[in-house]
PDB file of N, CA and C in Angstrom:
ATOM      1  N   MET A 275      41.465  83.372-130.934  1.00 79.00           N
ATOM      2  CA  MET A 275      42.323  84.427-131.354  1.00 79.00           C
ATOM      3  C   MET A 275      42.037  84.844-132.789  1.00 79.00           C
ATOM      4  N   LEU A 276      41.590  83.915-133.614  1.00 88.00           N
ATOM      5  CA  LEU A 276      41.283  84.262-134.993  1.00 88.00           C
ATOM      6  C   LEU A 276      40.040  85.131-135.083  1.00 88.00           C
ATOM      7  N   VAL A 277      39.090  84.917-134.185  1.00 89.00           N
ATOM      8  CA  VAL A 277      37.918  85.792-134.162  1.00 89.00           C
ATOM      9  C   VAL A 277      38.346  87.205-133.759  1.00 89.00           C
ATOM     10  N   ASP A 278      39.300  87.309-132.825  1.00 86.00           N
ATOM     11  CA  ASP A 278      39.866  88.611-132.463  1.00 86.00           C
ATOM     12  C   ASP A 278      40.471  89.307-133.678  1.00 86.00           C
ATOM     13  N   LEU A 279      41.140  88.549-134.532  1.00 89.00           N
ATOM     14  CA  LEU A 279      41.760  89.128-135.719  1.00 89.00           C
ATOM     15  C   LEU A 279      40.718  89.762-136.632  1.00 89.00           C
ATOM     16  N   ILE A 280      39.571  89.133-136.765  1.00 91.00           N
ATOM     17  CA  ILE A 280      38.500  89.743-137.556  1.00 91.00           C
ATOM     18  C   ILE A 280      38.063  91.049-136.903  1.00 91.00           C
ATOM     19  N   GLY A 281      37.994  91.071-135.578  1.00 90.00           N
ATOM     20  CA  GLY A 281      37.648  92.302-134.872  1.00 90.00           C
ATOM     21  C   GLY A 281      38.653  93.406-135.095  1.00 90.00           C
ATOM     22  N   VAL A 282      39.934  93.061-135.163  1.00 90.00           N
ATOM     23  CA  VAL A 282      40.981  94.049-135.430  1.00 90.00           C
ATOM     24  C   VAL A 282      40.841  94.599-136.848  1.00 90.00           C
ATOM     25  N   ARG A 283      40.526  93.735-137.778  1.00 92.00           N
ATOM     26  CA  ARG A 283      40.406  94.147-139.180  1.00 92.00           C
ATOM     27  C   ARG A 283      39.105  94.879-139.479  1.00 92.00           C
ATOM     28  N   LEU A 284      38.121  94.784-138.597  1.00 90.00           N
ATOM     29  CA  LEU A 284      36.813  95.396-138.840  1.00 90.00           C
ATOM     30  C   LEU A 284      36.917  96.914-138.865  1.00 90.00           C
ATOM     31  N   ASN A 285      36.456  97.524-139.924  1.00 92.00           N
ATOM     32  CA  ASN A 285      36.472  98.978-140.074  1.00 92.00           C
ATOM     33  C   ASN A 285      35.147  99.519-139.533  1.00 92.00           C
ATOM     34  N   GLY A 286      35.185 100.058-138.312  1.00 86.00           N
ATOM     35  CA  GLY A 286      33.983 100.544-137.648  1.00 86.00           C
ATOM     36  C   GLY A 286      33.249 101.610-138.423  1.00 86.00           C
ATOM     37  N   ASP A 287      33.991 102.454-139.150  1.00 89.00           N
ATOM     38  CA  ASP A 287      33.333 103.490-139.951  1.00 89.00           C
ATOM     39  C   ASP A 287      32.500 102.880-141.072  1.00 89.00           C
ATOM     40  N   LEU A 288      32.991 101.811-141.660  1.00 90.00           N
ATOM     41  CA  LEU A 288      32.223 101.141-142.718  1.00 90.00           C
ATOM     42  C   LEU A 288      31.011 100.404-142.152  1.00 90.00           C
ATOM     43  N   VAL A 289      31.157  99.887-140.949  1.00 88.00           N
ATOM     44  CA  VAL A 289      30.054  99.165-140.317  1.00 88.00           C
ATOM     45  C   VAL A 289      28.916 100.124-139.995  1.00 88.00           C
ATOM     46  N   GLY A 290      29.256 101.286-139.452  1.00 88.00           N
ATOM     47  CA  GLY A 290      28.228 102.263-139.100  1.00 88.00           C
ATOM     48  C   GLY A 290      27.247 101.700-138.096  1.00 88.00           C
ATOM     49  N   GLU A 291      25.995 101.783-138.405  1.00 88.00           N
ATOM     50  CA  GLU A 291      24.934 101.322-137.500  1.00 88.00           C
ATOM     51  C   GLU A 291      24.461  99.898-137.805  1.00 88.00           C
ATOM     52  N   ARG A 292      25.131  99.237-138.738  1.00 89.00           N
ATOM     53  CA  ARG A 292      24.723  97.857-139.074  1.00 89.00           C
ATOM     54  C   ARG A 292      24.900  96.945-137.881  1.00 89.00           C
ATOM     55  N   GLU A 293      23.988  96.022-137.748  1.00 93.00           N
ATOM     56  CA  GLU A 293      24.066  95.002-136.698  1.00 93.00           C
ATOM     57  C   GLU A 293      23.721  93.661-137.313  1.00 93.00           C
ATOM     58  N   PHE A 294      24.509  92.661-137.007  1.00 91.00           N
ATOM     59  CA  PHE A 294      24.140  91.308-137.389  1.00 91.00           C
ATOM     60  C   PHE A 294      24.857  90.303-136.513  1.00 91.00           C
ATOM     61  N   THR A 295      24.354  89.080-136.555  1.00 96.00           N
ATOM     62  CA  THR A 295      24.870  87.978-135.748  1.00 96.00           C
ATOM     63  C   THR A 295      25.102  86.790-136.668  1.00 96.00           C
ATOM     64  N   PHE A 296      26.207  86.085-136.421  1.00 97.00           N
ATOM     65  CA  PHE A 296      26.417  84.850-137.172  1.00 97.00           C
ATOM     66  C   PHE A 296      26.988  83.775-136.264  1.00 97.00           C
ATOM     67  N   ASN A 297      26.704  82.538-136.651  1.00 98.00           N
ATOM     68  CA  ASN A 297      27.232  81.379-135.947  1.00 98.00           C
ATOM     69  C   ASN A 297      28.449  80.868-136.692  1.00 98.00           C
ATOM     70  N   LEU A 298      29.459  80.491-135.946  1.00 97.00           N
ATOM     71  CA  LEU A 298      30.696  79.964-136.498  1.00 97.00           C
ATOM     72  C   LEU A 298      30.945  78.586-135.897  1.00 97.00           C
ATOM     73  N   THR A 299      31.181  77.600-136.753  1.00 97.00           N
ATOM     74  CA  THR A 299      31.549  76.259-136.313  1.00 97.00           C
ATOM     75  C   THR A 299      32.912  75.934-136.896  1.00 97.00           C
ATOM     76  N   ILE A 300      33.878  75.641-136.028  1.00 96.00           N
ATOM     77  CA  ILE A 300      35.191  75.174-136.461  1.00 96.00           C
ATOM     78  C   ILE A 300      35.094  73.655-136.462  1.00 96.00           C
ATOM     79  N   THR A 301      34.962  73.100-137.657  1.00 95.00           N
ATOM     80  CA  THR A 301      34.548  71.708-137.799  1.00 95.00           C
ATOM     81  C   THR A 301      35.554  70.696-137.260  1.00 95.00           C
ATOM     82  N   ASP A 302      36.840  70.943-137.437  1.00 93.00           N
ATOM     83  CA  ASP A 302      37.822  69.947-137.008  1.00 93.00           C
ATOM     84  C   ASP A 302      38.220  70.088-135.543  1.00 93.00           C
ATOM     85  N   ARG A 303      37.660  71.070-134.854  1.00 94.00           N
ATOM     86  CA  ARG A 303      37.944  71.249-133.426  1.00 94.00           C
ATOM     87  C   ARG A 303      36.681  71.220-132.571  1.00 94.00           C
ATOM     88  N   ASP A 304      35.555  70.958-133.198  1.00 93.00           N
ATOM     89  CA  ASP A 304      34.267  70.923-132.498  1.00 93.00           C
ATOM     90  C   ASP A 304      34.030  72.182-131.666  1.00 93.00           C
ATOM     91  N   GLU A 305      34.370  73.344-132.234  1.00 96.00           N
ATOM     92  CA  GLU A 305      34.169  74.623-131.559  1.00 96.00           C
ATOM     93  C   GLU A 305      32.934  75.317-132.117  1.00 96.00           C
ATOM     94  N   LEU A 306      32.159  75.895-131.209  1.00 97.00           N
ATOM     95  CA  LEU A 306      30.987  76.689-131.577  1.00 97.00           C
ATOM     96  C   LEU A 306      31.212  78.114-131.098  1.00 97.00           C
ATOM     97  N   TRP A 307      30.820  79.076-131.910  1.00 97.00           N
ATOM     98  CA  TRP A 307      30.928  80.491-131.548  1.00 97.00           C
ATOM     99  C   TRP A 307      29.685  81.211-132.036  1.00 97.00           C
ATOM    100  N   VAL A 308      29.249  82.171-131.281  1.00 98.00           N
ATOM    101  CA  VAL A 308      28.268  83.138-131.778  1.00 98.00           C
ATOM    102  C   VAL A 308      29.004  84.474-131.841  1.00 98.00           C
ATOM    103  N   VAL A 309      28.942  85.114-132.993  1.00 97.00           N
ATOM    104  CA  VAL A 309      29.671  86.353-133.237  1.00 97.00           C
ATOM    105  C   VAL A 309      28.664  87.422-133.627  1.00 97.00           C
ATOM    106  N   GLY A 310      28.807  88.605-133.051  1.00 95.00           N
ATOM    107  CA  GLY A 310      27.908  89.707-133.369  1.00 95.00           C
ATOM    108  C   GLY A 310      28.673  90.979-133.676  1.00 95.00           C
ATOM    109  N   ILE A 311      28.037  91.823-134.428  1.00 93.00           N
ATOM    110  CA  ILE A 311      28.586  93.143-134.718  1.00 93.00           C
ATOM    111  C   ILE A 311      27.515  94.161-134.356  1.00 93.00           C
ATOM    112  N   GLU A 312      27.900  95.070-133.454  1.00 92.00           N
ATOM    113  CA  GLU A 312      27.018  96.151-133.007  1.00 92.00           C
ATOM    114  C   GLU A 312      27.863  97.375-132.713  1.00 92.00           C
ATOM    115  N   HIS A 313      27.346  98.541-133.043  1.00 89.00           N
ATOM    116  CA  HIS A 313      28.026  99.806-132.758  1.00 89.00           C
ATOM    117  C   HIS A 313      29.452  99.839-133.310  1.00 89.00           C
ATOM    118  N   GLY A 314      29.638  99.234-134.470  1.00 88.00           N
ATOM    119  CA  GLY A 314      30.943  99.265-135.120  1.00 88.00           C
ATOM    120  C   GLY A 314      31.989  98.362-134.501  1.00 88.00           C
ATOM    121  N   ALA A 315      31.586  97.467-133.625  1.00 91.00           N
ATOM    122  CA  ALA A 315      32.539  96.587-132.941  1.00 91.00           C
ATOM    123  C   ALA A 315      32.060  95.141-132.991  1.00 91.00           C
ATOM    124  N   LEU A 316      33.013  94.239-132.897  1.00 92.00           N
ATOM    125  CA  LEU A 316      32.727  92.812-132.922  1.00 92.00           C
ATOM    126  C   LEU A 316      32.753  92.262-131.498  1.00 92.00           C
ATOM    127  N   HIS A 317      31.816  91.393-131.183  1.00 95.00           N
ATOM    128  CA  HIS A 317      31.811  90.681-129.896  1.00 95.00           C
ATOM    129  C   HIS A 317      31.499  89.213-130.176  1.00 95.00           C
ATOM    130  N   PHE A 318      31.937  88.336-129.281  1.00 96.00           N
ATOM    131  CA  PHE A 318      31.741  86.911-129.530  1.00 96.00           C
ATOM    132  C   PHE A 318      31.701  86.141-128.224  1.00 96.00           C
ATOM    133  N   THR A 319      31.079  84.966-128.307  1.00 96.00           N
ATOM    134  CA  THR A 319      31.007  84.047-127.176  1.00 96.00           C
ATOM    135  C   THR A 319      31.285  82.645-127.690  1.00 96.00           C
ATOM    136  N   GLU A 320      32.185  81.957-127.036  1.00 96.00           N
ATOM    137  CA  GLU A 320      32.519  80.590-127.416  1.00 96.00           C
ATOM    138  C   GLU A 320      31.588  79.614-126.705  1.00 96.00           C
ATOM    139  N   GLY A 321      31.330  78.486-127.364  1.00 97.00           N
ATOM    140  CA  GLY A 321      30.603  77.400-126.732  1.00 97.00           C
ATOM    141  C   GLY A 321      29.125  77.337-127.032  1.00 97.00           C
ATOM    142  N   ARG A 322      28.630  78.221-127.875  1.00 97.00           N
ATOM    143  CA  ARG A 322      27.202  78.174-128.203  1.00 97.00           C
ATOM    144  C   ARG A 322      26.954  78.839-129.545  1.00 97.00           C
ATOM    145  N   HIS A 323      25.746  78.640-130.040  1.00 98.00           N
ATOM    146  CA  HIS A 323      25.266  79.295-131.248  1.00 98.00           C
ATOM    147  C   HIS A 323      24.037  80.127-130.916  1.00 98.00           C
ATOM    148  N   ALA A 324      23.802  81.168-131.709  1.00 98.00           N
ATOM    149  CA  ALA A 324      22.592  81.980-131.571  1.00 98.00           C
ATOM    150  C   ALA A 324      21.420  81.215-132.188  1.00 98.00           C
ATOM    151  N   PRO A 325      20.218  81.371-131.645  1.00 97.00           N
ATOM    152  CA  PRO A 325      19.077  80.627-132.189  1.00 97.00           C
ATOM    153  C   PRO A 325      18.632  81.111-133.572  1.00 97.00           C
ATOM    154  N   ASP A 326      18.861  82.380-133.909  1.00 96.00           N
ATOM    155  CA  ASP A 326      18.373  82.916-135.180  1.00 96.00           C
ATOM    156  C   ASP A 326      19.413  83.854-135.804  1.00 96.00           C
ATOM    157  N   PRO A 327      20.554  83.308-136.258  1.00 97.00           N
ATOM    158  CA  PRO A 327      21.606  84.158-136.814  1.00 97.00           C
ATOM    159  C   PRO A 327      21.256  84.637-138.218  1.00 97.00           C
ATOM    160  N   ASP A 328      21.941  85.678-138.662  1.00 96.00           N
ATOM    161  CA  ASP A 328      21.777  86.135-140.041  1.00 96.00           C
ATOM    162  C   ASP A 328      22.389  85.135-141.023  1.00 96.00           C
ATOM    163  N   PHE A 329      23.497  84.510-140.622  1.00 96.00           N
ATOM    164  CA  PHE A 329      24.107  83.449-141.418  1.00 96.00           C
ATOM    165  C   PHE A 329      24.939  82.574-140.499  1.00 96.00           C
ATOM    166  N   ALA A 330      25.369  81.447-141.012  1.00 97.00           N
ATOM    167  CA  ALA A 330      26.218  80.522-140.262  1.00 97.00           C
ATOM    168  C   ALA A 330      27.342  80.048-141.177  1.00 97.00           C
ATOM    169  N   ILE A 331      28.512  79.868-140.578  1.00 96.00           N
ATOM    170  CA  ILE A 331      29.689  79.395-141.301  1.00 96.00           C
ATOM    171  C   ILE A 331      30.181  78.129-140.617  1.00 96.00           C
ATOM    172  N   ALA A 332      30.452  77.100-141.407  1.00 96.00           N
ATOM    173  CA  ALA A 332      31.123  75.893-140.915  1.00 96.00           C
ATOM    174  C   ALA A 332      32.407  75.772-141.718  1.00 96.00           C
ATOM    175  N   VAL A 333      33.535  75.721-141.006  1.00 95.00           N
ATOM    176  CA  VAL A 333      34.832  75.811-141.670  1.00 95.00           C
ATOM    177  C   VAL A 333      35.889  75.117-140.808  1.00 95.00           C
ATOM    178  N   SER A 334      36.936  74.594-141.458  1.00 94.00           N
ATOM    179  CA  SER A 334      38.042  74.019-140.705  1.00 94.00           C
ATOM    180  C   SER A 334      38.866  75.147-140.074  1.00 94.00           C
ATOM    181  N   HIS A 335      39.675  74.806-139.092  1.00 94.00           N
ATOM    182  CA  HIS A 335      40.506  75.804-138.423  1.00 94.00           C
ATOM    183  C   HIS A 335      41.475  76.457-139.409  1.00 94.00           C
ATOM    184  N   PHE A 336      42.116  75.669-140.249  1.00 94.00           N
ATOM    185  CA  PHE A 336      43.064  76.213-141.215  1.00 94.00           C
ATOM    186  C   PHE A 336      42.376  77.161-142.199  1.00 94.00           C
ATOM    187  N   ALA A 337      41.225  76.758-142.705  1.00 94.00           N
ATOM    188  CA  ALA A 337      40.503  77.613-143.657  1.00 94.00           C
ATOM    189  C   ALA A 337      40.025  78.895-142.977  1.00 94.00           C
ATOM    190  N   PHE A 338      39.620  78.805-141.697  1.00 94.00           N
ATOM    191  CA  PHE A 338      39.208  80.011-140.991  1.00 94.00           C
ATOM    192  C   PHE A 338      40.398  80.935-140.758  1.00 94.00           C
ATOM    193  N   ALA A 339      41.565  80.365-140.493  1.00 94.00           N
ATOM    194  CA  ALA A 339      42.772  81.183-140.338  1.00 94.00           C
ATOM    195  C   ALA A 339      43.061  81.942-141.632  1.00 94.00           C
ATOM    196  N   GLN A 340      42.882  81.292-142.763  1.00 93.00           N
ATOM    197  CA  GLN A 340      43.082  81.967-144.040  1.00 93.00           C
ATOM    198  C   GLN A 340      42.056  83.079-144.248  1.00 93.00           C
ATOM    199  N   LEU A 341      40.810  82.835-143.881  1.00 92.00           N
ATOM    200  CA  LEU A 341      39.766  83.855-144.001  1.00 92.00           C
ATOM    201  C   LEU A 341      40.038  85.032-143.071  1.00 92.00           C
ATOM    202  N   ALA A 342      40.337  84.736-141.816  1.00 92.00           N
ATOM    203  CA  ALA A 342      40.526  85.792-140.814  1.00 92.00           C
ATOM    204  C   ALA A 342      41.718  86.675-141.146  1.00 92.00           C
ATOM    205  N   SER A 343      42.757  86.086-141.729  1.00 91.00           N
ATOM    206  CA  SER A 343      43.963  86.853-142.037  1.00 91.00           C
ATOM    207  C   SER A 343      43.887  87.566-143.376  1.00 91.00           C
ATOM    208  N   GLY A 344      42.873  87.268-144.166  1.00 90.00           N
ATOM    209  CA  GLY A 344      42.722  87.936-145.456  1.00 90.00           C
ATOM    210  C   GLY A 344      43.446  87.250-146.596  1.00 90.00           C
ATOM    211  N   ILE A 345      43.997  86.070-146.355  1.00 90.00           N
ATOM    212  CA  ILE A 345      44.665  85.324-147.421  1.00 90.00           C
ATOM    213  C   ILE A 345      43.657  84.924-148.493  1.00 90.00           C
ATOM    214  N   VAL A 346      42.465  84.526-148.049  1.00 90.00           N
ATOM    215  CA  VAL A 346      41.364  84.221-148.969  1.00 90.00           C
ATOM    216  C   VAL A 346      40.129  84.981-148.515  1.00 90.00           C
ATOM    217  N   THR A 347      39.181  85.089-149.383  1.00 89.00           N
ATOM    218  CA  THR A 347      37.869  85.668-149.080  1.00 89.00           C
ATOM    219  C   THR A 347      36.834  84.559-149.230  1.00 89.00           C
ATOM    220  N   PRO A 348      35.605  84.792-148.810  1.00 89.00           N
ATOM    221  CA  PRO A 348      34.592  83.758-149.026  1.00 89.00           C
ATOM    222  C   PRO A 348      34.443  83.379-150.510  1.00 89.00           C
ATOM    223  N   GLU A 349      34.683  84.340-151.400  1.00 88.00           N
ATOM    224  CA  GLU A 349      34.558  84.060-152.832  1.00 88.00           C
ATOM    225  C   GLU A 349      35.718  83.213-153.351  1.00 88.00           C
ATOM    226  N   THR A 350      36.917  83.389-152.775  1.00 88.00           N
ATOM    227  CA  THR A 350      38.091  82.675-153.285  1.00 88.00           C
ATOM    228  C   THR A 350      38.436  81.427-152.477  1.00 88.00           C
ATOM    229  N   ALA A 351      37.742  81.207-151.361  1.00 88.00           N
ATOM    230  CA  ALA A 351      37.994  80.015-150.539  1.00 88.00           C
ATOM    231  C   ALA A 351      37.554  78.766-151.295  1.00 88.00           C
ATOM    232  N   ASP A 352      38.215  77.670-151.013  1.00 86.00           N
ATOM    233  CA  ASP A 352      37.835  76.394-151.599  1.00 86.00           C
ATOM    234  C   ASP A 352      36.419  76.052-151.127  1.00 86.00           C
ATOM    235  N   PRO A 353      35.495  75.823-152.055  1.00 84.00           N
ATOM    236  CA  PRO A 353      34.108  75.536-151.649  1.00 84.00           C
ATOM    237  C   PRO A 353      33.984  74.336-150.717  1.00 84.00           C
ATOM    238  N   GLY A 354      34.933  73.412-150.772  1.00 87.00           N
ATOM    239  CA  GLY A 354      34.910  72.271-149.863  1.00 87.00           C
ATOM    240  C   GLY A 354      35.328  72.620-148.450  1.00 87.00           C
ATOM    241  N   ASP A 355      35.934  73.793-148.268  1.00 88.00           N
ATOM    242  CA  ASP A 355      36.412  74.222-146.952  1.00 88.00           C
ATOM    243  C   ASP A 355      35.432  75.119-146.215  1.00 88.00           C
ATOM    244  N   LEU A 356      34.431  75.639-146.905  1.00 92.00           N
ATOM    245  CA  LEU A 356      33.553  76.650-146.323  1.00 92.00           C
ATOM    246  C   LEU A 356      32.100  76.339-146.663  1.00 92.00           C
ATOM    247  N   ALA A 357      31.292  76.132-145.637  1.00 94.00           N
ATOM    248  CA  ALA A 357      29.851  75.934-145.828  1.00 94.00           C
ATOM    249  C   ALA A 357      29.124  77.122-145.198  1.00 94.00           C
ATOM    250  N   VAL A 358      28.291  77.768-145.981  1.00 95.00           N
ATOM    251  CA  VAL A 358      27.556  78.945-145.518  1.00 95.00           C
ATOM    252  C   VAL A 358      26.071  78.664-145.647  1.00 95.00           C
ATOM    253  N   THR A 359      25.324  78.959-144.575  1.00 96.00           N
ATOM    254  CA  THR A 359      23.866  78.881-144.624  1.00 96.00           C
ATOM    255  C   THR A 359      23.314  80.233-144.198  1.00 96.00           C
ATOM    256  N   GLY A 360      22.121  80.516-144.636  1.00 96.00           N
ATOM    257  CA  GLY A 360      21.494  81.789-144.288  1.00 96.00           C
ATOM    258  C   GLY A 360      21.788  82.861-145.320  1.00 96.00           C
ATOM    259  N   ASN A 361      21.886  84.095-144.859  1.00 95.00           N
ATOM    260  CA  ASN A 361      22.025  85.264-145.721  1.00 95.00           C
ATOM    261  C   ASN A 361      23.468  85.429-146.191  1.00 95.00           C
ATOM    262  N   ARG A 362      23.776  84.887-147.352  1.00 92.00           N
ATOM    263  CA  ARG A 362      25.141  84.961-147.896  1.00 92.00           C
ATOM    264  C   ARG A 362      25.564  86.413-148.131  1.00 92.00           C
ATOM    265  N   ALA A 363      24.617  87.295-148.459  1.00 93.00           N
ATOM    266  CA  ALA A 363      24.941  88.708-148.690  1.00 93.00           C
ATOM    267  C   ALA A 363      25.496  89.352-147.422  1.00 93.00           C
ATOM    268  N   ALA A 364      25.008  88.951-146.244  1.00 93.00           N
ATOM    269  CA  ALA A 364      25.528  89.498-144.989  1.00 93.00           C
ATOM    270  C   ALA A 364      26.977  89.069-144.774  1.00 93.00           C
ATOM    271  N   LEU A 365      27.317  87.835-145.130  1.00 92.00           N
ATOM    272  CA  LEU A 365      28.704  87.373-145.048  1.00 92.00           C
ATOM    273  C   LEU A 365      29.584  88.191-145.989  1.00 92.00           C
ATOM    274  N   ASP A 366      29.128  88.400-147.201  1.00 92.00           N
ATOM    275  CA  ASP A 366      29.892  89.199-148.162  1.00 92.00           C
ATOM    276  C   ASP A 366      30.058  90.633-147.659  1.00 92.00           C
ATOM    277  N   ASP A 367      29.015  91.182-147.044  1.00 92.00           N
ATOM    278  CA  ASP A 367      29.102  92.535-146.467  1.00 92.00           C
ATOM    279  C   ASP A 367      30.148  92.592-145.365  1.00 92.00           C
ATOM    280  N   LEU A 368      30.171  91.563-144.507  1.00 92.00           N
ATOM    281  CA  LEU A 368      31.155  91.520-143.428  1.00 92.00           C
ATOM    282  C   LEU A 368      32.568  91.589-143.992  1.00 92.00           C
ATOM    283  N   PHE A 369      32.858  90.765-144.974  1.00 91.00           N
ATOM    284  CA  PHE A 369      34.218  90.746-145.514  1.00 91.00           C
ATOM    285  C   PHE A 369      34.538  92.012-146.300  1.00 91.00           C
ATOM    286  N   ALA A 370      33.539  92.694-146.813  1.00 92.00           N
ATOM    287  CA  ALA A 370      33.769  93.979-147.483  1.00 92.00           C
ATOM    288  C   ALA A 370      34.123  95.076-146.474  1.00 92.00           C
ATOM    289  N   MET A 371      33.784  94.865-145.198  1.00 93.00           N
ATOM    290  CA  MET A 371      34.054  95.857-144.153  1.00 93.00           C
ATOM    291  C   MET A 371      35.357  95.588-143.400  1.00 93.00           C
ATOM    292  N   LEU A 372      36.148  94.630-143.867  1.00 92.00           N
ATOM    293  CA  LEU A 372      37.412  94.301-143.213  1.00 92.00           C
ATOM    294  C   LEU A 372      38.568  95.001-143.922  1.00 92.00           C
ATOM    295  N   ASP A 373      39.426  95.625-143.130  1.00 90.00           N
ATOM    296  CA  ASP A 373      40.635  96.243-143.665  1.00 90.00           C
ATOM    297  C   ASP A 373      41.676  95.161-143.953  1.00 90.00           C
ATOM    298  N   THR A 374      42.542  95.438-144.907  1.00 87.00           N
ATOM    299  CA  THR A 374      43.665  94.559-145.206  1.00 87.00           C
ATOM    300  C   THR A 374      44.939  95.310-144.872  1.00 87.00           C
ATOM    301  N   PHE A 375      45.785  94.696-144.082  1.00 81.00           N
ATOM    302  CA  PHE A 375      47.012  95.330-143.636  1.00 81.00           C
ATOM    303  C   PHE A 375      48.206  94.797-144.413  1.00 81.00           C
ATOM    304  N   ASP A 376      49.188  95.657-144.636  1.00 76.00           N
ATOM    305  CA  ASP A 376      50.424  95.273-145.282  1.00 76.00           C
ATOM    306  C   ASP A 376      51.391  94.776-144.212  1.00 76.00           C
ATOM    307  N   ALA A 377      51.675  93.479-144.252  1.00 71.00           N
ATOM    308  CA  ALA A 377      52.541  92.878-143.239  1.00 71.00           C
ATOM    309  C   ALA A 377      54.026  93.038-143.565  1.00 71.00           C
ATOM    310  N   SER A 378      54.351  93.665-144.671  1.00 77.00           N
ATOM    311  CA  SER A 378      55.750  93.759-145.065  1.00 77.00           C
ATOM    312  C   SER A 378      56.345  95.154-144.815  1.00 77.00           C
ATOM    313  N   PHE A 379      55.774  95.892-143.874  1.00 74.00           N
ATOM    314  CA  PHE A 379      56.317  97.222-143.584  1.00 74.00           C
ATOM    315  C   PHE A 379      57.629  97.093-142.820  1.00 74.00           C
ATOM    316  N   ALA A 380      58.479  98.097-142.979  1.00 76.00           N
ATOM    317  CA  ALA A 380      59.788  98.091-142.313  1.00 76.00           C
ATOM    318  C   ALA A 380      59.633  98.520-140.871  1.00 76.00           C
ATOM    319  N   ILE A 381      60.066  97.688-139.935  1.00 78.00           N
ATOM    320  CA  ILE A 381      59.991  98.013-138.518  1.00 78.00           C
ATOM    321  C   ILE A 381      61.119  98.987-138.158  1.00 78.00           C
ATOM    322  N   VAL A 382      62.289  98.711-138.657  1.00 80.00           N
ATOM    323  CA  VAL A 382      63.443  99.576-138.440  1.00 80.00           C
ATOM    324  C   VAL A 382      64.023  99.899-139.811  1.00 80.00           C
ATOM    325  N   THR A 383      64.258 101.155-140.052  1.00 76.00           N
ATOM    326  CA  THR A 383      64.866 101.540-141.322  1.00 76.00           C
ATOM    327  C   THR A 383      66.251 102.132-141.057  1.00 76.00           C
ATOM    328  N   PRO A 384      67.240 101.742-141.846  1.00 75.00           N
ATOM    329  CA  PRO A 384      68.599 102.271-141.633  1.00 75.00           C
ATOM    330  C   PRO A 384      68.663 103.745-141.999  1.00 75.00           C
ATOM    331  N   GLU A 385      69.556 104.443-141.324  1.00 71.00           N
ATOM    332  CA  GLU A 385      69.731 105.878-141.610  1.00 71.00           C
ATOM    333  C   GLU A 385      70.807 106.085-142.628  1.00 71.00           C
TER     334      GLU A 385
END
């Protein structure tokens, strides 16, 4: 579900024609994911890694939840919580293409 959240936050207009693939490992749950971005959209498959990703992330579930929700960025995450291999610039580009939503909007306003 957290990978879905990144897909929701992904700004397709900013992505444009960029394509890249990254491997995600949730270290404390032994989860493997391959995540790709093509045609302005995110797609993913659980249970495997791509053989030649642009970058790879190894992170705990809690730290990934913070990243996916926008609480932290790769730059502000605790370095002990996030291990990145490969093209770090592609990871930074990904997070630059994510929208941030205001969760404090009024659902119902009094008249």
